[in-house]
Amino acid sequence: MPRTSDKRERLVDAAVTLFHHRGYGQTSLADIAEQSGVPLGNVYYYFKTKDDLANAVIAERIHHQQDTFAECEQDNDPQASLYCFLDILVDMSGDISRYGCPIGGLCQELNKEDTALTDRADELLGQALKWSAKQFRKMELKDATQLAQHMMATMHGASLLANTFNKPRIIKDEAVRMKAWIKSL
Amino acid sequence: MPRTSDKRERLVDAAVTLFHHRGYGQTSLADIAEQSGVPLGNVYYYFKTKDDLANAVIAERIHHQQDTFAECEQDNDPQASLYCFLDILVDMSGDISRYGCPIGGLCQELNKEDTALTDRADELLGQALKWSAKQFRKMELKDATQLAQHMMATMHGASLLANTFNKPRIIKDEAVRMKAWIKSL
DNA sequence: GTCTATATGTTGATAGAC
DNA sequence: GTCTATCAACATATAGAC
C-alpha cells in the first residue's frame, strides 16, 4: 500500500514519449509497460483503458504547455513573449524534425478516431491558439485571432516539413520569418 | 483470366480513401477488402504486403498531384499557377477539415514508421515543394526555395488547424493571406 | 497494490481447393 | 485468377493468486 509508488507517473512519462515517437495507434500498452518497468497487467490498476492513459498524457501536455507559456510571459511584453515561444520551438527543432511536433501529431492522429479523446487533443492546440491571440491583442493589433492562426499554422506546417525532410533548419527559418513578420505588424 | 479485372484498381481506390479518412495504421486490409468488394484472401494476389498496397496508394497520389500541377500551369504564368493551386486547396477545404490533408497525413504518419515507405511519402511533399519553388523562380524572385517552403508550411499548418477545429474557413483565410503575400513579393 | 496467467478479438499473411 | 478457411502474432483487457 505504498501511497508513494511512482508507477503511475512512470507510466504517463513513458506514454508521453512513446506516443510522440511512434504515435498513439502504433504504441501498445505492452511497449509502455516495458519502458516504464511496470508489468502489463498492473497498468490496468492505474488506467482502466488505453484511452484513459491517453487522457492522462494529454493532461500532462496541457500542463506542460501552460508552464511554457507562463515562462514566456515573464516580462509582460507581448512581443517578447511571442519571440520567446518561437525561440523555444527552435530549441526543440531537433526533436521535432526527428519525431514530429508532439501536439500536432496528437491532433492529427486523434482527429481520425472518433472517441471523446479527439476533443481533448483539440484543447491542446486551442490553448496555444488562445495564448497567441492574447499576445497579439496586448499588442493592440486588430484581428488578433487571425494573426495567431497564421503564426500557429506556419509553425505547425514548418514542423511537418522539418519532420518529413529531417531538416530542423526549416523550423529555424520559419521562426526567423515569423519574428520579422510580427515586428512589421 | 480476365485481364480486364478492375479489382486492383478498386483496391487502390478504396485504400486511397480509407488511408485518408482513418489513417494507414488504423485501416486494416479487411476494411479495404470489404469497401472494394474484393475477398480478403484475394488482396494478396495483387499486393504481397500491406506496404506494397501503400506504395501503390502513394504512387497514385503522386500522379494525381502531377496532374493538378500541370493543370495549374496551363497559362504559363507562375503567379497565376500559384493562385490556382491555392484555389484548389480552398475547393478541398471541406474534405481537409473533415479528414485532414491527405498528403500531410501520410507524411506525418509514415515518418513514425521506419519502413522504406517513409521515403516514398516524402516524395509527395518534395514534389509539391519543388513545383512551388519553380513558380517562384519563374517570377524571378530570390530564395525561391525558401518562399516555397513558407507557402507550403503555411498551408499544411492551416490544414492541421482546419482539421483540428473543423473549420474549413481557416484554409480559406490562409489562402487569401498567401495570395496577398505572393503579390507583395 | 502487485503481478502471472490468460481470455478474447483482430491483424497481416498463407494454404490450398476450385 | 478467385475465394474459403485458417494460422500465428499481437492487441486490449480481465481473473484471480499473492
mmCIF file of C-alpha atoms (C1' of nucleotides) in Angstrom:
data_model
loop_
_atom_site.group_PDB
_atom_site.id
_atom_site.type_symbol
_atom_site.label_atom_id
_atom_site.label_comp_id
_atom_site.label_asym_id
_atom_site.label_seq_id
_atom_site.Cartn_x
_atom_site.Cartn_y
_atom_site.Cartn_z
ATOM 1 C CA MET A 1 0.000 0.000 0.000
ATOM 2 C CA PRO A 2 2.792 2.438 -0.765
ATOM 3 C CA ARG A 3 0.966 5.649 -1.405
ATOM 4 C CA THR A 4 4.301 6.860 -2.703
ATOM 5 C CA SER A 5 4.517 4.491 -5.654
ATOM 6 C CA ASP A 6 5.669 6.363 -8.708
ATOM 7 C CA LYS A 7 4.305 3.749 -11.107
ATOM 8 C CA ARG A 8 1.529 5.928 -12.380
ATOM 9 C CA GLU A 9 3.936 8.748 -13.100
ATOM 10 C CA ARG A 10 6.362 6.385 -14.822
ATOM 11 C CA LEU A 11 3.557 5.050 -16.988
ATOM 12 C CA VAL A 12 2.496 8.524 -18.067
ATOM 13 C CA ASP A 13 6.091 9.552 -18.736
ATOM 14 C CA ALA A 14 6.691 6.505 -20.904
ATOM 15 C CA ALA A 15 3.414 7.049 -22.743
ATOM 16 C CA VAL A 16 4.198 10.730 -23.362
ATOM 17 C CA THR A 17 7.466 9.757 -25.005
ATOM 18 C CA LEU A 18 6.218 6.736 -26.935
ATOM 19 C CA PHE A 19 3.065 8.442 -28.232
ATOM 20 C CA HIS A 20 5.339 11.168 -29.549
ATOM 21 C CA HIS A 21 7.952 8.919 -31.101
ATOM 22 C CA ARG A 22 5.706 6.188 -32.518
ATOM 23 C CA GLY A 23 2.224 7.665 -32.415
ATOM 24 C CA TYR A 24 -0.778 6.659 -30.317
ATOM 25 C CA GLY A 25 -2.043 3.869 -32.545
ATOM 26 C CA GLN A 26 1.335 2.273 -33.051
ATOM 27 C CA THR A 27 2.198 2.220 -29.363
ATOM 28 C CA SER A 28 0.963 -0.827 -27.449
ATOM 29 C CA LEU A 29 0.346 -0.990 -23.729
ATOM 30 C CA ALA A 30 2.992 -3.712 -23.659
ATOM 31 C CA ASP A 31 5.516 -1.184 -25.036
ATOM 32 C CA ILE A 32 4.569 1.332 -22.369
ATOM 33 C CA ALA A 33 4.635 -1.289 -19.628
ATOM 34 C CA GLU A 34 8.085 -2.431 -20.679
ATOM 35 C CA GLN A 35 9.564 1.065 -20.972
ATOM 36 C CA SER A 36 8.225 2.134 -17.595
ATOM 37 C CA GLY A 37 9.168 -1.107 -15.846
ATOM 38 C CA VAL A 38 5.586 -1.841 -14.840
ATOM 39 C CA PRO A 39 4.135 -5.309 -15.542
ATOM 40 C CA LEU A 40 1.472 -5.260 -18.224
ATOM 41 C CA GLY A 41 -1.325 -6.488 -16.003
ATOM 42 C CA ASN A 42 -0.610 -3.778 -13.485
ATOM 43 C CA VAL A 43 -1.187 -0.985 -15.979
ATOM 44 C CA TYR A 44 -4.904 -1.546 -15.621
ATOM 45 C CA TYR A 45 -4.809 -0.797 -11.943
ATOM 46 C CA TYR A 46 -3.860 2.781 -12.816
ATOM 47 C CA PHE A 47 -5.746 3.197 -16.102
ATOM 48 C CA LYS A 48 -8.907 1.299 -16.953
ATOM 49 C CA THR A 49 -8.361 1.643 -20.706
ATOM 50 C CA LYS A 50 -5.756 2.814 -23.173
ATOM 51 C CA ASP A 51 -7.900 5.888 -23.819
ATOM 52 C CA ASP A 52 -7.712 6.626 -20.117
ATOM 53 C CA LEU A 53 -3.946 6.658 -20.292
ATOM 54 C CA ALA A 54 -4.051 8.826 -23.407
ATOM 55 C CA ASN A 55 -6.205 11.270 -21.483
ATOM 56 C CA ALA A 56 -3.566 11.488 -18.784
ATOM 57 C CA VAL A 57 -0.927 12.061 -21.461
ATOM 58 C CA ILE A 58 -2.905 14.939 -22.934
ATOM 59 C CA ALA A 59 -3.483 16.417 -19.483
ATOM 60 C CA GLU A 60 0.265 16.273 -18.897
ATOM 61 C CA ARG A 61 0.926 18.025 -22.215
ATOM 62 C CA ILE A 62 -1.645 20.707 -21.405
ATOM 63 C CA HIS A 63 0.012 21.433 -18.079
ATOM 64 C CA HIS A 64 3.467 21.436 -19.589
ATOM 65 C CA GLN A 65 2.338 23.858 -22.259
ATOM 66 C CA GLN A 66 0.790 26.108 -19.623
ATOM 67 C CA ASP A 67 4.140 26.243 -17.851
ATOM 68 C CA THR A 68 5.873 27.087 -21.102
ATOM 69 C CA PHE A 69 3.501 29.958 -21.809
ATOM 70 C CA ALA A 70 3.800 31.239 -18.265
ATOM 71 C CA GLU A 71 7.568 31.274 -18.628
ATOM 72 C CA CYS A 72 7.309 33.211 -21.897
ATOM 73 C CA GLU A 73 5.122 35.855 -20.294
ATOM 74 C CA GLN A 74 7.583 36.745 -17.513
ATOM 75 C CA ASP A 75 8.487 40.178 -18.851
ATOM 76 C CA ASN A 76 4.859 41.056 -19.552
ATOM 77 C CA ASP A 77 5.896 42.259 -23.005
ATOM 78 C CA PRO A 78 3.657 40.541 -25.564
ATOM 79 C CA GLN A 79 6.101 40.796 -28.449
ATOM 80 C CA ALA A 80 8.891 39.385 -26.304
ATOM 81 C CA SER A 81 6.501 36.635 -25.190
ATOM 82 C CA LEU A 82 5.864 35.582 -28.784
ATOM 83 C CA TYR A 83 9.576 35.723 -29.576
ATOM 84 C CA CYS A 84 10.250 33.553 -26.551
ATOM 85 C CA PHE A 85 7.735 30.979 -27.743
ATOM 86 C CA LEU A 86 9.357 30.898 -31.173
ATOM 87 C CA ASP A 87 12.789 30.505 -29.575
ATOM 88 C CA ILE A 88 11.547 27.511 -27.634
ATOM 89 C CA LEU A 89 10.327 25.928 -30.851
ATOM 90 C CA VAL A 90 13.766 26.457 -32.352
ATOM 91 C CA ASP A 91 15.309 24.825 -29.277
ATOM 92 C CA MET A 92 13.075 21.831 -29.890
ATOM 93 C CA SER A 93 13.719 21.730 -33.630
ATOM 94 C CA GLY A 94 15.994 18.711 -33.378
ATOM 95 C CA ASP A 95 13.358 16.680 -31.575
ATOM 96 C CA ILE A 96 10.605 17.919 -33.855
ATOM 97 C CA SER A 97 12.487 17.070 -37.025
ATOM 98 C CA ARG A 98 13.109 13.577 -35.680
ATOM 99 C CA TYR A 99 9.710 12.774 -34.221
ATOM 100 C CA GLY A 100 7.359 15.485 -35.422
ATOM 101 C CA CYS A 101 5.535 18.037 -33.312
ATOM 102 C CA PRO A 102 4.085 16.220 -30.281
ATOM 103 C CA ILE A 103 0.975 18.382 -30.251
ATOM 104 C CA GLY A 104 0.354 18.467 -33.979
ATOM 105 C CA GLY A 105 0.935 14.740 -34.138
ATOM 106 C CA LEU A 106 -1.639 14.015 -31.462
ATOM 107 C CA CYS A 107 -4.220 16.312 -33.055
ATOM 108 C CA GLN A 108 -3.687 14.836 -36.488
ATOM 109 C CA GLU A 109 -3.934 11.272 -35.278
ATOM 110 C CA LEU A 110 -6.743 11.612 -32.767
ATOM 111 C CA ASN A 111 -8.912 13.543 -35.199
ATOM 112 C CA LYS A 112 -9.114 10.332 -37.229
ATOM 113 C CA GLU A 113 -10.608 8.349 -34.375
ATOM 114 C CA ASP A 114 -13.988 9.336 -33.076
ATOM 115 C CA THR A 115 -13.544 8.878 -29.380
ATOM 116 C CA ALA A 116 -14.004 11.595 -26.802
ATOM 117 C CA LEU A 117 -10.220 11.857 -26.956
ATOM 118 C CA THR A 118 -10.457 13.972 -30.084
ATOM 119 C CA ASP A 119 -11.831 16.933 -28.182
ATOM 120 C CA ARG A 120 -9.194 16.629 -25.503
ATOM 121 C CA ALA A 121 -6.438 16.828 -28.115
ATOM 122 C CA ASP A 122 -8.114 19.856 -29.636
ATOM 123 C CA GLU A 123 -7.824 21.595 -26.282
ATOM 124 C CA LEU A 124 -4.061 21.422 -26.621
ATOM 125 C CA LEU A 125 -3.966 23.325 -29.875
ATOM 126 C CA GLY A 126 -6.807 25.570 -28.749
ATOM 127 C CA GLN A 127 -4.828 26.576 -25.679
ATOM 128 C CA ALA A 128 -1.855 27.574 -27.818
ATOM 129 C CA LEU A 129 -4.065 29.497 -30.202
ATOM 130 C CA LYS A 130 -5.755 31.415 -27.391
ATOM 131 C CA TRP A 131 -2.476 32.281 -25.744
ATOM 132 C CA SER A 132 -1.024 33.611 -29.000
ATOM 133 C CA ALA A 133 -4.144 35.626 -29.720
ATOM 134 C CA LYS A 134 -3.873 37.131 -26.246
ATOM 135 C CA GLN A 135 -0.364 38.359 -27.012
ATOM 136 C CA PHE A 136 -1.413 39.942 -30.298
ATOM 137 C CA ARG A 137 -4.331 41.593 -28.527
ATOM 138 C CA LYS A 138 -1.980 43.010 -25.906
ATOM 139 C CA MET A 139 -0.013 44.489 -28.784
ATOM 140 C CA GLU A 140 -3.258 46.287 -29.651
ATOM 141 C CA LEU A 141 -3.435 44.715 -33.089
ATOM 142 C CA LYS A 142 -6.650 44.149 -34.988
ATOM 143 C CA ASP A 143 -7.720 40.593 -35.839
ATOM 144 C CA ALA A 144 -5.580 39.058 -33.118
ATOM 145 C CA THR A 145 -7.273 35.689 -33.651
ATOM 146 C CA GLN A 146 -6.345 35.665 -37.322
ATOM 147 C CA LEU A 147 -2.778 36.646 -36.572
ATOM 148 C CA ALA A 148 -2.497 33.852 -34.026
ATOM 149 C CA GLN A 149 -3.969 31.447 -36.544
ATOM 150 C CA HIS A 150 -1.373 32.428 -39.109
ATOM 151 C CA MET A 151 1.534 32.091 -36.740
ATOM 152 C CA MET A 152 0.391 28.717 -35.456
ATOM 153 C CA ALA A 153 -0.370 27.427 -38.930
ATOM 154 C CA THR A 154 3.057 28.474 -40.172
ATOM 155 C CA MET A 155 4.963 26.890 -37.313
ATOM 156 C CA HIS A 156 2.953 23.667 -37.349
ATOM 157 C CA GLY A 157 3.451 23.390 -41.081
ATOM 158 C CA ALA A 158 7.148 24.080 -40.602
ATOM 159 C CA SER A 159 7.226 21.216 -38.103
ATOM 160 C CA LEU A 160 5.660 18.858 -40.623
ATOM 161 C CA LEU A 161 8.178 19.837 -43.292
ATOM 162 C CA ALA A 162 11.100 19.622 -40.881
ATOM 163 C CA ASN A 163 9.972 16.152 -39.828
ATOM 164 C CA THR A 164 9.338 14.974 -43.369
ATOM 165 C CA PHE A 165 12.695 16.114 -44.737
ATOM 166 C CA ASN A 166 14.572 15.703 -41.482
ATOM 167 C CA LYS A 167 15.689 19.331 -41.600
ATOM 168 C CA PRO A 168 15.484 21.206 -38.289
ATOM 169 C CA ARG A 169 16.650 24.202 -40.269
ATOM 170 C CA ILE A 170 13.159 24.674 -41.678
ATOM 171 C CA ILE A 171 11.840 25.449 -38.190
ATOM 172 C CA LYS A 172 14.626 27.958 -37.610
ATOM 173 C CA ASP A 173 13.948 29.662 -40.953
ATOM 174 C CA GLU A 174 10.244 29.982 -40.336
ATOM 175 C CA ALA A 175 10.765 31.225 -36.784
ATOM 176 C CA VAL A 176 13.016 33.978 -38.118
ATOM 177 C CA ARG A 177 10.405 34.810 -40.734
ATOM 178 C CA MET A 178 7.662 34.928 -38.106
ATOM 179 C CA LYS A 179 9.680 37.276 -35.902
ATOM 180 C CA ALA A 180 10.184 39.672 -38.801
ATOM 181 C CA TRP A 181 6.506 39.425 -39.625
ATOM 182 C CA ILE A 182 5.465 40.183 -36.036
ATOM 183 C CA LYS A 183 7.808 43.142 -35.934
ATOM 184 C CA SER A 184 6.310 44.503 -39.145
ATOM 185 C CA LEU A 185 2.734 44.473 -37.875
ATOM 186 C CA MET B 1 -8.023 -14.967 -66.621
ATOM 187 C CA PRO B 2 -9.846 -11.684 -67.248
ATOM 188 C CA ARG B 3 -7.035 -9.275 -67.963
ATOM 189 C CA THR B 4 -9.705 -6.620 -67.653
ATOM 190 C CA SER B 5 -10.407 -7.214 -63.989
ATOM 191 C CA ASP B 6 -10.608 -3.904 -62.186
ATOM 192 C CA LYS B 7 -10.004 -5.440 -58.798
ATOM 193 C CA ARG B 8 -6.554 -3.971 -58.448
ATOM 194 C CA GLU B 9 -7.851 -0.513 -59.251
ATOM 195 C CA ARG B 10 -10.762 -0.907 -56.864
ATOM 196 C CA LEU B 11 -8.381 -1.950 -54.112
ATOM 197 C CA VAL B 12 -6.162 1.089 -54.630
ATOM 198 C CA ASP B 13 -9.170 3.406 -54.785
ATOM 199 C CA ALA B 14 -10.543 2.043 -51.530
ATOM 200 C CA ALA B 15 -7.121 2.268 -49.889
ATOM 201 C CA VAL B 16 -6.625 5.858 -51.060
ATOM 202 C CA THR B 17 -9.888 6.844 -49.418
ATOM 203 C CA LEU B 18 -9.525 4.809 -46.243
ATOM 204 C CA PHE B 19 -5.902 5.782 -45.606
ATOM 205 C CA HIS B 20 -7.049 9.386 -45.861
ATOM 206 C CA HIS B 21 -10.118 9.041 -43.665
ATOM 207 C CA ARG B 22 -8.769 6.697 -40.995
ATOM 208 C CA GLY B 23 -5.007 6.739 -41.488
ATOM 209 C CA TYR B 24 -2.673 3.992 -42.653
ATOM 210 C CA GLY B 25 -2.207 2.265 -39.310
ATOM 211 C CA GLN B 26 -5.870 2.251 -38.413
ATOM 212 C CA THR B 27 -7.026 0.849 -41.737
ATOM 213 C CA SER B 28 -6.991 -2.947 -41.942
ATOM 214 C CA LEU B 29 -6.761 -4.958 -45.126
ATOM 215 C CA ALA B 30 -10.142 -6.387 -44.160
ATOM 216 C CA ASP B 31 -11.580 -2.856 -44.284
ATOM 217 C CA ILE B 32 -10.102 -2.271 -47.723
ATOM 218 C CA ALA B 33 -11.246 -5.663 -48.981
ATOM 219 C CA GLU B 34 -14.772 -5.022 -47.791
ATOM 220 C CA GLN B 35 -15.019 -1.497 -49.228
ATOM 221 C CA SER B 36 -13.677 -2.585 -52.616
ATOM 222 C CA GLY B 37 -15.772 -5.741 -52.764
ATOM 223 C CA VAL B 38 -12.723 -7.995 -53.041
ATOM 224 C CA PRO B 39 -12.429 -11.008 -50.727
ATOM 225 C CA LEU B 40 -9.685 -10.625 -48.167
ATOM 226 C CA GLY B 41 -7.631 -13.578 -49.372
ATOM 227 C CA ASN B 42 -7.634 -12.225 -52.890
ATOM 228 C CA VAL B 43 -5.973 -8.969 -51.886
ATOM 229 C CA TYR B 44 -2.670 -10.815 -51.661
ATOM 230 C CA TYR B 45 -2.805 -11.818 -55.274
ATOM 231 C CA TYR B 46 -2.475 -8.146 -56.194
ATOM 232 C CA PHE B 47 -0.296 -6.930 -53.325
ATOM 233 C CA LYS B 48 2.133 -9.159 -51.463
ATOM 234 C CA THR B 49 2.042 -6.985 -48.324
ATOM 235 C CA LYS B 50 0.178 -4.049 -46.858
ATOM 236 C CA ASP B 51 3.249 -1.899 -47.517
ATOM 237 C CA ASP B 52 3.012 -2.892 -51.146
ATOM 238 C CA LEU B 53 -0.514 -1.569 -51.303
ATOM 239 C CA ALA B 54 0.541 1.608 -49.528
ATOM 240 C CA ASN B 55 3.205 2.079 -52.160
ATOM 241 C CA ALA B 56 0.568 1.908 -54.863
ATOM 242 C CA VAL B 57 -1.510 4.450 -52.957
ATOM 243 C CA ILE B 58 1.412 6.858 -52.776
ATOM 244 C CA ALA B 59 2.153 6.362 -56.472
ATOM 245 C CA GLU B 60 -1.472 7.188 -57.221
ATOM 246 C CA ARG B 61 -1.245 10.350 -55.116
ATOM 247 C CA ILE B 62 1.976 11.387 -56.837
ATOM 248 C CA HIS B 63 0.383 11.032 -60.250
ATOM 249 C CA HIS B 64 -2.743 12.836 -59.175
ATOM 250 C CA GLN B 65 -0.675 15.690 -57.811
ATOM 251 C CA GLN B 66 1.297 15.878 -61.033
ATOM 252 C CA ASP B 67 -1.953 16.288 -62.947
ATOM 253 C CA THR B 68 -3.053 19.010 -60.566
ATOM 254 C CA PHE B 69 0.172 20.941 -61.046
ATOM 255 C CA ALA B 70 0.031 20.512 -64.807
ATOM 256 C CA GLU B 71 -3.484 21.929 -64.773
ATOM 257 C CA CYS B 72 -2.346 24.913 -62.715
ATOM 258 C CA GLU B 73 0.441 25.701 -65.167
ATOM 259 C CA GLN B 74 -1.800 25.975 -68.215
ATOM 260 C CA ASP B 75 -1.421 29.730 -68.659
ATOM 261 C CA ASN B 76 2.343 29.608 -68.126
ATOM 262 C CA ASP B 77 2.015 32.484 -65.694
ATOM 263 C CA PRO B 78 3.786 31.477 -62.461
ATOM 264 C CA GLN B 79 1.787 33.763 -60.216
ATOM 265 C CA ALA B 80 -1.474 32.551 -61.723
ATOM 266 C CA SER B 81 -0.210 28.985 -61.252
ATOM 267 C CA LEU B 82 0.329 29.519 -57.548
ATOM 268 C CA TYR B 83 -3.059 31.207 -57.207
ATOM 269 C CA CYS B 84 -4.626 28.258 -58.990
ATOM 270 C CA PHE B 85 -3.012 25.829 -56.558
ATOM 271 C CA LEU B 86 -4.287 27.838 -53.598
ATOM 272 C CA ASP B 87 -7.770 27.902 -55.133
ATOM 273 C CA ILE B 88 -7.743 24.136 -55.400
ATOM 274 C CA LEU B 89 -6.837 23.866 -51.731
ATOM 275 C CA VAL B 90 -9.788 26.087 -50.900
ATOM 276 C CA ASP B 91 -12.028 23.864 -53.022
ATOM 277 C CA MET B 92 -10.852 20.909 -50.972
ATOM 278 C CA SER B 93 -11.193 22.737 -47.644
ATOM 279 C CA GLY B 94 -14.349 20.832 -46.686
ATOM 280 C CA ASP B 95 -12.670 17.482 -47.151
ATOM 281 C CA ILE B 96 -9.484 18.635 -45.468
ATOM 282 C CA SER B 97 -11.271 19.978 -42.423
ATOM 283 C CA ARG B 98 -13.112 16.663 -42.083
ATOM 284 C CA TYR B 99 -10.292 14.233 -42.769
ATOM 285 C CA GLY B 100 -7.088 16.255 -42.727
ATOM 286 C CA CYS B 101 -4.713 16.841 -45.604
ATOM 287 C CA PRO B 102 -4.177 13.510 -47.377
ATOM 288 C CA ILE B 103 -0.539 14.279 -48.128
ATOM 289 C CA GLY B 104 0.377 15.820 -44.807
ATOM 290 C CA GLY B 105 -1.363 12.980 -43.025
ATOM 291 C CA LEU B 106 0.606 10.333 -44.875
ATOM 292 C CA CYS B 107 3.909 12.126 -44.287
ATOM 293 C CA GLN B 108 3.204 12.617 -40.619
ATOM 294 C CA GLU B 109 2.177 9.027 -40.047
ATOM 295 C CA LEU B 110 4.734 7.267 -42.223
ATOM 296 C CA ASN B 111 7.613 9.266 -40.766
ATOM 297 C CA LYS B 112 6.927 7.435 -37.484
ATOM 298 C CA GLU B 113 7.443 4.026 -39.012
ATOM 299 C CA ASP B 114 10.855 3.162 -40.348
ATOM 300 C CA THR B 115 9.985 1.269 -43.469
ATOM 301 C CA ALA B 116 11.070 2.217 -46.970
ATOM 302 C CA LEU B 117 7.604 3.753 -47.235
ATOM 303 C CA THR B 118 8.790 6.819 -45.388
ATOM 304 C CA ASP B 119 10.881 7.982 -48.302
ATOM 305 C CA ARG B 120 8.084 7.380 -50.749
ATOM 306 C CA ALA B 121 5.763 9.612 -48.745
ATOM 307 C CA ASP B 122 8.450 12.265 -48.609
ATOM 308 C CA GLU B 123 8.476 12.317 -52.409
ATOM 309 C CA LEU B 124 4.911 13.549 -52.318
ATOM 310 C CA LEU B 125 5.694 16.620 -50.281
ATOM 311 C CA GLY B 126 9.008 17.075 -52.084
ATOM 312 C CA GLN B 127 7.227 17.162 -55.413
ATOM 313 C CA ALA B 128 4.923 19.917 -54.194
ATOM 314 C CA LEU B 129 7.808 21.873 -52.758
ATOM 315 C CA LYS B 130 9.804 21.662 -55.981
ATOM 316 C CA TRP B 131 6.871 22.713 -58.111
ATOM 317 C CA SER B 132 6.199 25.746 -55.927
ATOM 318 C CA ALA B 133 9.853 26.734 -55.942
ATOM 319 C CA LYS B 134 9.821 26.512 -59.721
ATOM 320 C CA GLN B 135 6.968 29.013 -59.883
ATOM 321 C CA PHE B 136 8.728 31.467 -57.574
ATOM 322 C CA ARG B 137 11.876 31.103 -59.664
ATOM 323 C CA LYS B 138 9.910 31.877 -62.812
ATOM 324 C CA MET B 139 8.782 35.050 -61.083
ATOM 325 C CA GLU B 140 12.491 35.854 -60.843
ATOM 326 C CA LEU B 141 12.420 36.030 -57.079
ATOM 327 C CA LYS B 142 15.418 35.353 -54.883
ATOM 328 C CA ASP B 143 15.329 32.431 -52.434
ATOM 329 C CA ALA B 144 12.606 30.635 -54.323
ATOM 330 C CA THR B 145 13.144 27.521 -52.221
ATOM 331 C CA GLN B 146 12.551 29.442 -49.017
ATOM 332 C CA LEU B 147 9.449 31.087 -50.409
ATOM 333 C CA ALA B 148 8.068 27.709 -51.436
ATOM 334 C CA GLN B 149 8.872 26.364 -48.005
ATOM 335 C CA HIS B 150 6.953 29.176 -46.367
ATOM 336 C CA MET B 151 3.902 28.775 -48.567
ATOM 337 C CA MET B 152 3.785 25.020 -48.099
ATOM 338 C CA ALA B 153 4.363 25.263 -44.357
ATOM 339 C CA THR B 154 1.579 27.800 -44.000
ATOM 340 C CA MET B 155 -0.968 25.811 -45.992
ATOM 341 C CA HIS B 156 -0.109 22.497 -44.345
ATOM 342 C CA GLY B 157 -0.375 24.113 -40.942
ATOM 343 C CA ALA B 158 -3.678 25.662 -41.967
ATOM 344 C CA SER B 159 -4.885 22.183 -42.908
ATOM 345 C CA LEU B 160 -3.971 20.847 -39.479
ATOM 346 C CA LEU B 161 -5.806 23.690 -37.743
ATOM 347 C CA ALA B 162 -8.825 23.370 -40.031
ATOM 348 C CA ASN B 163 -8.968 19.644 -39.310
ATOM 349 C CA THR B 164 -8.489 20.050 -35.577
ATOM 350 C CA PHE B 165 -11.167 22.696 -35.138
ATOM 351 C CA ASN B 166 -13.333 21.508 -38.006
ATOM 352 C CA LYS B 167 -13.190 24.941 -39.615
ATOM 353 C CA PRO B 168 -12.659 24.971 -43.396
ATOM 354 C CA ARG B 169 -12.621 28.721 -43.061
ATOM 355 C CA ILE B 170 -9.060 28.604 -41.745
ATOM 356 C CA ILE B 171 -7.849 27.263 -45.092
ATOM 357 C CA LYS B 172 -9.703 29.995 -46.949
ATOM 358 C CA ASP B 173 -8.242 32.681 -44.689
ATOM 359 C CA GLU B 174 -4.685 31.476 -45.096
ATOM 360 C CA ALA B 175 -5.070 31.095 -48.862
ATOM 361 C CA VAL B 176 -6.179 34.716 -49.094
ATOM 362 C CA ARG B 177 -3.238 35.726 -46.929
ATOM 363 C CA MET B 178 -0.821 33.748 -49.107
ATOM 364 C CA LYS B 179 -2.138 35.364 -52.276
ATOM 365 C CA ALA B 180 -1.616 38.827 -50.821
ATOM 366 C CA TRP B 181 1.859 37.802 -49.680
ATOM 367 C CA ILE B 182 2.794 36.476 -53.120
ATOM 368 C CA LYS B 183 1.546 39.654 -54.728
ATOM 369 C CA SER B 184 3.657 41.747 -52.360
ATOM 370 C CA LEU B 185 6.914 39.963 -53.194
ATOM 371 C "C1'" DG C 1 -1.325 -2.796 -4.678
ATOM 372 C "C1'" DT C 2 1.170 -6.072 -7.386
ATOM 373 C "C1'" DC C 3 1.848 -9.499 -10.673
ATOM 374 C "C1'" DT C 4 1.087 -14.000 -13.540
ATOM 375 C "C1'" DA C 5 -1.723 -16.217 -16.464
ATOM 376 C "C1'" DT C 6 -4.995 -15.964 -19.710
ATOM 377 C "C1'" DA C 7 -9.337 -14.703 -22.212
ATOM 378 C "C1'" DT C 8 -10.912 -12.550 -26.417
ATOM 379 C "C1'" DG C 9 -10.649 -10.285 -30.565
ATOM 380 C "C1'" DT C 10 -8.185 -8.509 -34.619
ATOM 381 C "C1'" DT C 11 -4.359 -8.217 -37.523
ATOM 382 C "C1'" DG C 12 -1.302 -9.367 -41.602
ATOM 383 C "C1'" DA C 13 -0.438 -13.168 -44.089
ATOM 384 C "C1'" DT C 14 -0.692 -18.235 -46.046
ATOM 385 C "C1'" DA C 15 -2.570 -22.788 -47.880
ATOM 386 C "C1'" DG C 16 -4.881 -24.876 -50.956
ATOM 387 C "C1'" DA C 17 -9.447 -26.095 -53.318
ATOM 388 C "C1'" DC C 18 -11.713 -24.533 -57.379
ATOM 389 C "C1'" DG D 1 -7.306 -15.702 -61.048
ATOM 390 C "C1'" DT D 2 -10.521 -16.349 -57.377
ATOM 391 C "C1'" DC D 3 -12.067 -17.386 -52.889
ATOM 392 C "C1'" DT D 4 -12.655 -20.016 -48.248
ATOM 393 C "C1'" DA D 5 -10.578 -21.411 -44.337
ATOM 394 C "C1'" DT D 6 -7.184 -20.736 -41.260
ATOM 395 C "C1'" DC D 7 -2.636 -19.715 -38.982
ATOM 396 C "C1'" DA D 8 0.451 -17.173 -35.889
ATOM 397 C "C1'" DA D 9 1.291 -12.934 -33.749
ATOM 398 C "C1'" DC D 10 -0.135 -9.340 -31.268
ATOM 399 C "C1'" DA D 11 -3.670 -6.202 -29.349
ATOM 400 C "C1'" DT D 12 -6.625 -4.712 -25.218
ATOM 401 C "C1'" DA D 13 -8.453 -6.226 -21.327
ATOM 402 C "C1'" DT D 14 -9.726 -9.453 -17.229
ATOM 403 C "C1'" DA D 15 -9.327 -13.054 -13.355
ATOM 404 C "C1'" DG D 16 -7.602 -14.120 -9.516
ATOM 405 C "C1'" DA D 17 -3.474 -15.613 -6.528
ATOM 406 C "C1'" DC D 18 -0.422 -13.221 -3.515
#
